[in-house]
Amino acid sequence: MELKNINPFVAAINEILPQFGFSNLTQKEFTEKSKKIIASGVVLTLGIVGDKKGNVVYTIDKDGAKQFASTMMMGMPVEELDEMAQSALSELSNMLTANACINFSKESVNVDISVPTLLFGENIELNLNKDQITCVAFDVDGIQLEVCVALV
Amino acid sequence: MGNPRVMIVDDSAFSITFLKKMLEQVGLDVVATALNMSDAIEKAQEIKPDLITMDMTLPDGDGIACSKEILKHLKNTKIVAVSSMMDEEIVEHAKQVGISAYLQKPVDQDELKATIEKLFAGEDLYRLLQDHYEEAFKESTFNFLKREIGGEVAIQNYELKFKSGRKSSGVSVSVGIIGRHNGRLIIDMSADTALNMVKKILQDDNQTQESAIQFLGEFANVIAGNACSLLNGLNRSFGLRVSPPTIIIGEDITVSIGDMKNTSFAIKTDLGDAFMNVGIQKGDSSWS
């Protein structure tokens, strides 16, 4: 499995999440998907252009997303995935992806990112139109976060 | 702001003459020149230029140390490195001391102009984008639909019921917009509308949902690409590019609009209606 496109994201997650106070990060196995991703909960997708082109997709289940947003907002209770919570999650995806970009640049790969698109629902089918999508899941203080990278 | 006042720092008198001519041709005022580091530091403090072009090799030091010293006292001055040497290490050093951009000699006049515009026109450029993005996306969408599916096509501004998001009609596509300022395009329609459109375009009734999805990705890609070309035509410093589309399919999906500046459109065609939202956000890095 080709991991050089996903490793900068793995490093970004390991660097950024502890800064927000997440303490237990367990990385799971890398998996490979083709063209489609099926997810439920909250999905954040960002476009990437430059020396590599494609998309990154972050998925978190709905309760996990609320916990994430709450931790990002210094423990403020998050009952609903309201505008504020959505904004916090968007900002997190932006930070993770920007950090991954810096990691890419250390390998002399220069890429820029778009603003994130956030969506939520059940049985969301994401079509990235790439034969190879590399994914990795994390357990972040009990919250399941998955990142999928489709870059060429 | 008015015309930026420029100082040129270079150990070569020839390069100074050459850069001075180039800068004046793009409409800037060259107010000082310096052949070495100590002269540069002294003149910079005295004149307080808006912009300094900085050679990396100087007889009594280097461009990095010289820039560092100058920026200690002049927080608003922007420095563009202009040097024959350009490798990752030196560019990284330049960034660290606060140099805003790096150009390699021989300098291309268009590149120099675009770099300076980028540094000074961030605000103006964002205003220009704000003023024109709606029209650009409307025009590229209208042109595509009129040409590819024909019939009646109407695109109207649309007020969202809930500012934060909108329920998908079945198929959504998101395309990232990346450049001096960033954004994203969302188009949403029902699976039936997408299927009707692809049948019409390919003039083949045997199309499947799979090809409708492909079509929607391409549709979003073309209109975002065309709109960005129109905007880049207004000012090449936008440098807008589009990322590949992500297509989202599902019965019960809410697409968040986010808290960026955005506009929604209702698209009406003979084959069904669609929703479009374009959001833009100010970029801030002079290195991007």
Short mmCIF file of C-alpha atoms in Angstrom, two decimals:
data_model
loop_
_atom_site.label_atom_id
_atom_site.label_comp_id
_atom_site.label_asym_id
_atom_site.label_seq_id
_atom_site.Cartn_x
_atom_site.Cartn_y
_atom_site.Cartn_z
CA MET A 1 0.00 0.00 0.00
CA GLU A 2 1.24 3.45 -0.91
CA LEU A 3 1.44 5.48 2.28
CA LYS A 4 3.39 8.54 1.26
CA ASN A 5 0.20 10.49 0.54
CA ILE A 6 -1.41 9.73 3.89
CA ASN A 7 1.61 9.92 6.22
CA PRO A 8 1.65 13.74 6.27
CA PHE A 9 -1.96 13.60 7.53
CA VAL A 10 -1.14 11.02 10.16
CA ALA A 11 1.69 13.25 11.40
CA ALA A 12 -0.67 16.25 11.40
CA ILE A 13 -3.26 14.41 13.52
CA ASN A 14 -0.58 13.33 15.99
CA GLU A 15 0.75 16.86 16.22
CA ILE A 16 -2.46 18.93 16.29
CA LEU A 17 -4.94 16.90 18.34
CA PRO A 18 -2.84 16.81 21.54
CA GLN A 19 -2.62 20.62 21.33
CA PHE A 20 -6.37 20.72 21.89
CA GLY A 21 -6.12 18.47 24.91
CA PHE A 22 -6.87 15.10 23.36
CA SER A 23 -4.64 12.69 25.21
CA ASN A 24 -5.14 9.13 23.96
CA LEU A 25 -4.59 8.69 20.26
CA THR A 26 -4.58 5.16 18.92
CA GLN A 27 -3.90 4.71 15.26
CA LYS A 28 -5.56 1.76 13.57
CA GLU A 29 -4.65 -0.10 10.40
CA PHE A 30 -4.35 1.55 7.03
CA THR A 31 -7.07 0.49 4.61
CA GLU A 32 -7.61 1.03 0.95
CA LYS A 33 -10.87 1.97 -0.73
CA SER A 34 -11.78 2.45 -4.34
CA LYS A 35 -13.72 5.46 -5.59
CA LYS A 36 -16.35 5.48 -2.86
CA ILE A 37 -16.51 6.09 0.86
CA ILE A 38 -19.66 5.38 2.85
CA ALA A 39 -19.99 7.28 6.12
CA SER A 40 -22.53 8.34 8.71
CA GLY A 41 -22.17 11.35 10.95
CA VAL A 42 -20.11 14.36 10.03
CA VAL A 43 -17.99 14.52 6.91
CA LEU A 44 -15.47 17.25 6.11
CA THR A 45 -13.87 17.41 2.70
CA LEU A 46 -11.14 19.72 1.44
CA GLY A 47 -9.68 20.13 -2.03
CA ILE A 48 -5.94 20.03 -2.63
CA VAL A 49 -4.01 21.37 -5.63
CA GLY A 50 -0.36 21.86 -6.46
CA ASP A 51 2.29 19.19 -7.01
CA LYS A 52 -0.43 16.72 -6.01
CA LYS A 53 -4.11 17.07 -6.70
CA GLY A 54 -7.14 15.55 -5.03
CA ASN A 55 -9.17 15.54 -1.85
CA VAL A 56 -8.98 14.67 1.80
CA VAL A 57 -12.04 13.51 3.71
CA TYR A 58 -12.43 13.40 7.50
CA THR A 59 -15.34 11.47 8.99
CA ILE A 60 -16.54 11.39 12.60
CA ASP A 61 -19.77 9.92 13.96
CA LYS A 62 -22.29 12.45 15.18
CA ASP A 63 -21.80 12.04 18.93
CA GLY A 64 -18.05 12.02 18.45
CA ALA A 65 -18.31 15.21 16.41
CA LYS A 66 -20.13 16.92 19.28
CA GLN A 67 -17.45 15.79 21.72
CA PHE A 68 -14.76 16.99 19.35
CA ALA A 69 -16.43 20.39 19.00
CA SER A 70 -16.87 20.61 22.76
CA THR A 71 -13.18 19.86 23.42
CA MET A 72 -12.19 22.39 20.75
CA MET A 73 -14.34 24.99 22.47
CA MET A 74 -12.59 24.45 25.82
CA GLY A 75 -15.18 22.03 27.17
CA MET A 76 -18.26 24.09 26.40
CA PRO A 77 -21.20 21.66 26.28
CA VAL A 78 -22.34 20.90 22.72
CA GLU A 79 -25.88 19.48 22.62
CA GLU A 80 -26.58 20.17 18.99
CA LEU A 81 -24.31 20.34 16.00
CA ASP A 82 -25.07 24.04 15.66
CA GLU A 83 -23.28 26.70 13.65
CA MET A 84 -20.64 27.19 16.32
CA ALA A 85 -19.89 23.48 16.54
CA GLN A 86 -19.76 23.19 12.76
CA SER A 87 -17.39 26.12 12.61
CA ALA A 88 -15.10 24.51 15.21
CA LEU A 89 -15.00 21.24 13.26
CA SER A 90 -14.35 23.07 9.99
CA GLU A 91 -11.50 24.93 11.62
CA LEU A 92 -10.05 21.67 12.92
CA SER A 93 -10.12 20.10 9.44
CA ASN A 94 -8.50 23.22 8.08
CA MET A 95 -5.71 23.10 10.66
CA LEU A 96 -5.06 19.40 10.15
CA THR A 97 -4.90 19.79 6.38
CA ALA A 98 -2.74 22.93 6.52
CA ASN A 99 -0.36 21.09 8.84
CA ALA A 100 -0.29 18.14 6.44
CA CYS A 101 0.63 20.64 3.69
CA ILE A 102 3.61 21.79 5.73
CA ASN A 103 4.61 18.14 6.17
CA PHE A 104 4.37 17.66 2.40
CA SER A 105 6.56 20.72 1.83
CA LYS A 106 9.30 19.12 3.95
CA GLU A 107 9.40 16.45 1.24
CA SER A 108 9.52 19.19 -1.42
CA VAL A 109 5.90 18.59 -2.38
CA ASN A 110 4.06 21.89 -2.55
CA VAL A 111 0.29 21.83 -2.20
CA ASP A 112 -2.43 24.33 -1.33
CA ILE A 113 -5.83 23.65 0.17
CA SER A 114 -9.38 24.90 -0.27
CA VAL A 115 -11.82 25.84 2.47
CA PRO A 116 -13.59 22.79 3.93
CA THR A 117 -17.08 21.62 3.03
CA LEU A 118 -18.91 20.13 6.01
CA LEU A 119 -21.93 17.90 5.70
CA PHE A 120 -23.78 15.53 7.94
CA GLY A 121 -26.34 12.77 7.68
CA GLU A 122 -26.74 9.01 7.51
CA ASN A 123 -25.36 6.68 4.85
CA ILE A 124 -23.48 9.37 3.02
CA GLU A 125 -21.88 8.07 -0.15
CA LEU A 126 -18.83 10.06 -1.18
CA ASN A 127 -17.60 9.59 -4.68
CA LEU A 128 -14.00 10.75 -5.11
CA ASN A 129 -13.52 9.27 -8.54
CA LYS A 130 -10.08 7.96 -7.68
CA ASP A 131 -9.20 4.30 -7.92
CA GLN A 132 -7.09 4.40 -4.80
CA ILE A 133 -8.20 6.04 -1.61
CA THR A 134 -6.00 5.42 1.39
CA CYS A 135 -7.67 5.60 4.77
CA VAL A 136 -6.68 5.34 8.39
CA ALA A 137 -8.84 5.43 11.49
CA PHE A 138 -7.94 6.81 14.90
CA ASP A 139 -9.42 6.30 18.29
CA VAL A 140 -9.19 9.75 19.90
CA ASP A 141 -10.19 9.53 23.57
CA GLY A 142 -12.90 7.06 22.53
CA ILE A 143 -14.02 9.04 19.46
CA GLN A 144 -13.62 7.38 16.07
CA LEU A 145 -12.01 9.65 13.48
CA GLU A 146 -11.20 8.44 10.00
CA VAL A 147 -9.14 10.24 7.41
CA CYS A 148 -9.21 9.24 3.75
CA VAL A 149 -6.80 10.67 1.20
CA ALA A 150 -7.26 10.56 -2.57
CA LEU A 151 -4.28 12.30 -4.13
CA VAL A 152 -2.54 11.88 -7.45
CA MET B 1 -2.49 52.61 -0.53
CA GLY B 2 -0.67 54.86 -3.02
CA ASN B 3 2.32 53.87 -5.06
CA PRO B 4 4.69 51.76 -2.93
CA ARG B 5 8.10 53.45 -2.39
CA VAL B 6 10.86 50.99 -3.15
CA MET B 7 14.48 50.56 -2.13
CA ILE B 8 16.78 48.25 -4.09
CA VAL B 9 19.58 46.43 -2.27
CA ASP B 10 22.04 44.68 -4.57
CA ASP B 11 25.82 44.33 -4.74
CA SER B 12 25.76 44.77 -8.49
CA ALA B 13 25.33 48.25 -9.95
CA PHE B 14 24.09 46.61 -13.12
CA SER B 15 21.37 44.72 -11.27
CA ILE B 16 20.31 47.91 -9.52
CA THR B 17 19.93 49.73 -12.84
CA PHE B 18 18.10 46.76 -14.33
CA LEU B 19 15.69 46.33 -11.38
CA LYS B 20 15.13 50.10 -11.13
CA LYS B 21 14.04 50.23 -14.75
CA MET B 22 11.77 47.24 -14.31
CA LEU B 23 10.17 48.58 -11.12
CA GLU B 24 9.60 51.98 -12.70
CA GLN B 25 8.03 50.35 -15.71
CA VAL B 26 5.46 48.67 -13.49
CA GLY B 27 4.72 52.06 -11.96
CA LEU B 28 6.67 52.04 -8.69
CA ASP B 29 8.82 54.81 -7.22
CA VAL B 30 12.39 53.75 -6.55
CA VAL B 31 13.41 56.06 -3.70
CA ALA B 32 16.77 54.57 -2.69
CA THR B 33 19.42 52.05 -3.66
CA ALA B 34 22.17 50.39 -1.62
CA LEU B 35 25.17 48.29 -2.67
CA ASN B 36 25.92 46.79 0.75
CA MET B 37 24.37 45.76 4.05
CA SER B 38 25.41 48.71 6.24
CA ASP B 39 24.26 51.25 3.67
CA ALA B 40 20.98 49.34 3.27
CA ILE B 41 20.25 49.30 7.01
CA GLU B 42 21.04 52.99 7.39
CA LYS B 43 18.98 54.09 4.37
CA ALA B 44 16.05 51.84 5.27
CA GLN B 45 15.74 53.43 8.72
CA GLU B 46 15.99 56.90 7.26
CA ILE B 47 13.65 56.49 4.29
CA LYS B 48 11.25 53.80 5.58
CA PRO B 49 10.41 52.33 2.19
CA ASP B 50 7.22 50.29 1.67
CA LEU B 51 9.10 47.63 -0.25
CA ILE B 52 12.71 46.47 -0.46
CA THR B 53 14.14 44.16 -3.09
CA MET B 54 16.96 42.29 -1.38
CA ASP B 55 19.89 40.53 -2.97
CA MET B 56 21.08 37.51 -0.97
CA THR B 57 24.82 38.11 -1.42
CA LEU B 58 26.20 41.37 -0.12
CA PRO B 59 29.86 42.31 0.35
CA ASP B 60 29.56 42.92 4.11
CA GLY B 61 26.93 40.32 5.01
CA ASP B 62 24.00 38.53 3.42
CA GLY B 63 20.43 39.34 2.49
CA ILE B 64 19.00 37.24 5.32
CA ALA B 65 20.92 39.08 8.08
CA CYS B 66 20.29 42.42 6.39
CA SER B 67 16.51 41.75 6.15
CA LYS B 68 16.38 40.59 9.75
CA GLU B 69 18.04 43.80 10.93
CA ILE B 70 15.80 46.02 8.80
CA LEU B 71 12.58 44.27 9.83
CA LYS B 72 13.48 44.71 13.52
CA HIS B 73 12.79 48.41 13.12
CA LEU B 74 10.40 48.55 10.17
CA LYS B 75 7.42 46.31 10.81
CA ASN B 76 5.42 47.52 7.81
CA THR B 77 8.12 47.24 5.20
CA LYS B 78 7.84 44.27 2.89
CA ILE B 79 10.97 42.60 1.58
CA VAL B 80 11.17 40.58 -1.61
CA ALA B 81 14.34 38.55 -2.02
CA VAL B 82 15.78 38.82 -5.52
CA SER B 83 18.73 36.54 -6.00
CA SER B 84 20.39 34.26 -8.51
CA MET B 85 20.56 31.63 -5.78
CA MET B 86 17.36 29.87 -4.90
CA ASP B 87 17.22 26.61 -3.03
CA GLU B 88 14.92 25.26 -0.39
CA GLU B 89 17.23 26.04 2.50
CA ILE B 90 17.67 29.69 1.63
CA VAL B 91 13.96 30.13 0.89
CA GLU B 92 13.18 28.60 4.28
CA HIS B 93 15.60 31.01 5.97
CA ALA B 94 14.05 33.90 4.09
CA LYS B 95 10.59 32.94 5.34
CA GLN B 96 11.84 32.63 8.90
CA VAL B 97 13.24 36.17 9.03
CA GLY B 98 10.03 37.61 7.57
CA ILE B 99 10.88 38.07 3.90
CA SER B 100 7.58 38.12 2.04
CA ALA B 101 8.49 36.54 -1.28
CA TYR B 102 11.44 35.13 -3.18
CA LEU B 103 12.28 35.71 -6.83
CA GLN B 104 15.14 34.22 -8.78
CA LYS B 105 17.34 36.26 -11.12
CA PRO B 106 16.97 36.93 -13.97
CA VAL B 107 13.70 38.41 -12.84
CA ASP B 108 10.73 38.24 -15.14
CA GLN B 109 8.88 41.56 -15.24
CA ASP B 110 5.42 39.96 -15.15
CA GLU B 111 6.41 37.79 -12.22
CA LEU B 112 7.83 40.79 -10.36
CA LYS B 113 4.67 42.77 -11.01
CA ALA B 114 2.41 39.90 -9.91
CA THR B 115 4.47 39.35 -6.75
CA ILE B 116 4.27 43.01 -5.77
CA GLU B 117 0.58 43.21 -6.60
CA LYS B 118 0.02 40.18 -4.41
CA LEU B 119 1.84 41.81 -1.49
CA PHE B 120 0.11 45.14 -1.67
CA ALA B 121 -3.18 44.34 -3.21
CA GLY B 122 -4.42 41.63 -0.81
CA GLU B 123 -7.25 43.85 0.38
CA ASP B 124 -8.05 45.35 -3.00
CA LEU B 125 -7.87 41.93 -4.56
CA TYR B 126 -10.33 40.47 -2.08
CA ARG B 127 -12.72 43.33 -2.74
CA LEU B 128 -12.40 42.69 -6.47
CA LEU B 129 -13.19 39.00 -5.90
CA GLN B 130 -16.18 39.88 -3.69
CA ASP B 131 -17.49 42.21 -6.39
CA HIS B 132 -17.17 39.73 -9.24
CA TYR B 133 -17.45 36.13 -8.07
CA GLU B 134 -21.26 35.99 -8.19
CA GLU B 135 -21.36 37.21 -11.76
CA ALA B 136 -18.52 34.91 -12.84
CA PHE B 137 -20.23 31.78 -11.46
CA LYS B 138 -23.61 32.83 -12.81
CA GLU B 139 -22.15 33.39 -16.25
CA SER B 140 -20.18 30.15 -16.42
CA THR B 141 -23.18 28.12 -15.18
CA PHE B 142 -25.57 29.79 -17.58
CA ASN B 143 -23.20 29.28 -20.51
CA PHE B 144 -22.67 25.62 -19.71
CA LEU B 145 -26.38 24.82 -19.30
CA LYS B 146 -27.45 26.84 -22.31
CA ARG B 147 -24.84 25.19 -24.51
CA GLU B 148 -25.18 21.63 -23.19
CA ILE B 149 -28.85 21.20 -22.41
CA GLY B 150 -30.47 24.25 -24.02
CA GLY B 151 -34.06 25.33 -23.43
CA GLU B 152 -34.98 27.81 -20.74
CA VAL B 153 -32.23 28.45 -18.22
CA ALA B 154 -32.68 30.89 -15.34
CA ILE B 155 -30.22 31.53 -12.52
CA GLN B 156 -31.42 33.67 -9.66
CA ASN B 157 -29.98 34.71 -6.34
CA TYR B 158 -31.61 32.72 -3.60
CA GLU B 159 -32.09 33.36 0.09
CA LEU B 160 -31.41 30.32 2.26
CA LYS B 161 -34.05 29.51 4.85
CA PHE B 162 -31.37 28.57 7.37
CA LYS B 163 -28.13 30.42 6.87
CA SER B 164 -26.00 27.60 8.25
CA GLY B 165 -26.98 24.80 5.91
CA ARG B 166 -29.34 23.17 3.49
CA LYS B 167 -30.82 19.69 3.05
CA SER B 168 -29.49 17.97 -0.03
CA SER B 169 -31.96 17.07 -2.78
CA GLY B 170 -30.07 13.84 -3.35
CA VAL B 171 -26.78 14.54 -5.08
CA SER B 172 -24.31 17.24 -4.08
CA VAL B 173 -20.95 18.08 -5.50
CA SER B 174 -18.26 20.15 -3.88
CA VAL B 175 -15.28 21.68 -5.68
CA GLY B 176 -12.50 23.49 -3.85
CA ILE B 177 -11.25 26.85 -5.12
CA ILE B 178 -7.66 27.61 -4.27
CA GLY B 179 -5.51 30.66 -4.90
CA ARG B 180 -4.62 34.01 -3.35
CA HIS B 181 -8.04 33.79 -1.74
CA ASN B 182 -9.89 30.51 -1.32
CA GLY B 183 -13.37 29.15 -1.54
CA ARG B 184 -15.58 26.33 -2.66
CA LEU B 185 -18.51 25.62 -4.92
CA ILE B 186 -21.46 23.41 -4.00
CA ILE B 187 -24.05 22.26 -6.51
CA ASP B 188 -27.01 20.21 -5.42
CA MET B 189 -29.82 18.57 -7.36
CA SER B 190 -32.01 15.49 -7.28
CA ALA B 191 -30.70 12.25 -8.75
CA ASP B 192 -33.51 12.48 -11.33
CA THR B 193 -32.45 15.93 -12.48
CA ALA B 194 -28.84 14.81 -12.84
CA LEU B 195 -30.02 11.77 -14.81
CA ASN B 196 -32.26 13.90 -17.05
CA MET B 197 -29.36 16.20 -17.79
CA VAL B 198 -26.90 13.48 -18.68
CA LYS B 199 -29.49 11.78 -20.92
CA LYS B 200 -30.04 15.04 -22.74
CA ILE B 201 -26.36 15.87 -23.12
CA LEU B 202 -25.40 12.43 -24.38
CA GLN B 203 -28.72 12.04 -26.25
CA ASP B 204 -29.04 8.55 -24.89
CA ASP B 205 -31.91 7.40 -22.66
CA ASN B 206 -30.00 4.39 -21.39
CA GLN B 207 -27.81 6.37 -19.02
CA THR B 208 -27.46 5.15 -15.43
CA GLN B 209 -27.11 6.91 -12.12
CA GLU B 210 -23.40 6.18 -12.30
CA SER B 211 -23.03 8.31 -15.43
CA ALA B 212 -25.25 10.99 -13.86
CA ILE B 213 -22.77 11.18 -10.98
CA GLN B 214 -19.87 11.44 -13.40
CA PHE B 215 -21.73 14.19 -15.24
CA LEU B 216 -22.36 16.18 -12.08
CA GLY B 217 -18.67 16.05 -11.16
CA GLU B 218 -17.71 17.25 -14.60
CA PHE B 219 -20.43 19.92 -14.60
CA ALA B 220 -19.14 21.38 -11.32
CA ASN B 221 -15.56 21.11 -12.48
CA VAL B 222 -16.25 22.97 -15.73
CA ILE B 223 -18.27 25.78 -14.24
CA ALA B 224 -15.82 26.30 -11.38
CA GLY B 225 -12.90 26.19 -13.81
CA ASN B 226 -14.55 28.63 -16.22
CA ALA B 227 -15.57 31.01 -13.44
CA CYS B 228 -12.04 30.97 -12.00
CA SER B 229 -10.60 31.69 -15.47
CA LEU B 230 -12.93 34.67 -15.78
CA LEU B 231 -11.78 35.94 -12.36
CA ASN B 232 -8.10 35.28 -13.09
CA GLY B 233 -8.64 37.32 -16.26
CA LEU B 234 -9.60 40.30 -14.10
CA ASN B 235 -6.36 40.04 -12.16
CA ARG B 236 -3.83 37.28 -12.60
CA SER B 237 -2.75 37.63 -8.97
CA PHE B 238 -5.88 35.69 -7.97
CA GLY B 239 -4.14 32.56 -9.25
CA LEU B 240 -7.36 30.58 -8.74
CA ARG B 241 -7.35 26.85 -9.41
CA VAL B 242 -9.96 24.18 -8.74
CA SER B 243 -9.54 20.89 -6.94
CA PRO B 244 -11.16 17.67 -8.19
CA PRO B 245 -14.85 17.35 -7.28
CA THR B 246 -16.20 15.32 -4.37
CA ILE B 247 -19.67 13.95 -5.13
CA ILE B 248 -21.95 13.30 -2.19
CA ILE B 249 -25.00 11.07 -2.50
CA GLY B 250 -27.63 10.30 0.09
CA GLU B 251 -31.24 10.61 1.15
CA ASP B 252 -30.76 12.54 4.34
CA ILE B 253 -27.76 14.83 4.12
CA THR B 254 -27.38 18.41 5.26
CA VAL B 255 -24.68 20.44 3.58
CA SER B 256 -23.23 23.10 5.83
CA ILE B 257 -22.63 26.47 4.24
CA GLY B 258 -20.04 27.63 6.78
CA ASP B 259 -19.38 31.11 8.04
CA MET B 260 -17.57 32.41 4.98
CA LYS B 261 -18.89 35.03 2.59
CA ASN B 262 -21.25 33.16 0.28
CA THR B 263 -24.07 33.46 -2.21
CA SER B 264 -26.78 30.94 -3.08
CA PHE B 265 -28.43 30.57 -6.47
CA ALA B 266 -31.55 28.80 -7.68
CA ILE B 267 -30.98 27.27 -11.10
CA LYS B 268 -34.05 26.51 -13.17
CA THR B 269 -33.94 24.40 -16.33
CA ASP B 270 -36.47 22.46 -18.38
CA LEU B 271 -34.97 19.24 -17.00
CA GLY B 272 -35.26 20.14 -13.33
CA ASP B 273 -33.94 22.59 -10.77
CA ALA B 274 -30.65 22.83 -8.97
CA PHE B 275 -29.12 24.74 -6.09
CA MET B 276 -25.70 26.36 -6.15
CA ASN B 277 -23.69 28.03 -3.40
CA VAL B 278 -20.35 29.75 -3.86
CA GLY B 279 -18.32 30.69 -0.80
CA ILE B 280 -15.11 32.68 -0.67
CA GLN B 281 -12.67 33.39 2.12
CA LYS B 282 -9.77 35.76 2.43
CA GLY B 283 -6.39 34.11 2.16
CA ASP B 284 -3.57 35.59 4.18
CA SER B 285 -0.25 34.10 3.30
CA SER B 286 1.97 35.97 0.89
CA TRP B 287 3.82 32.70 0.28
CA SER B 288 0.77 30.76 -0.89
#
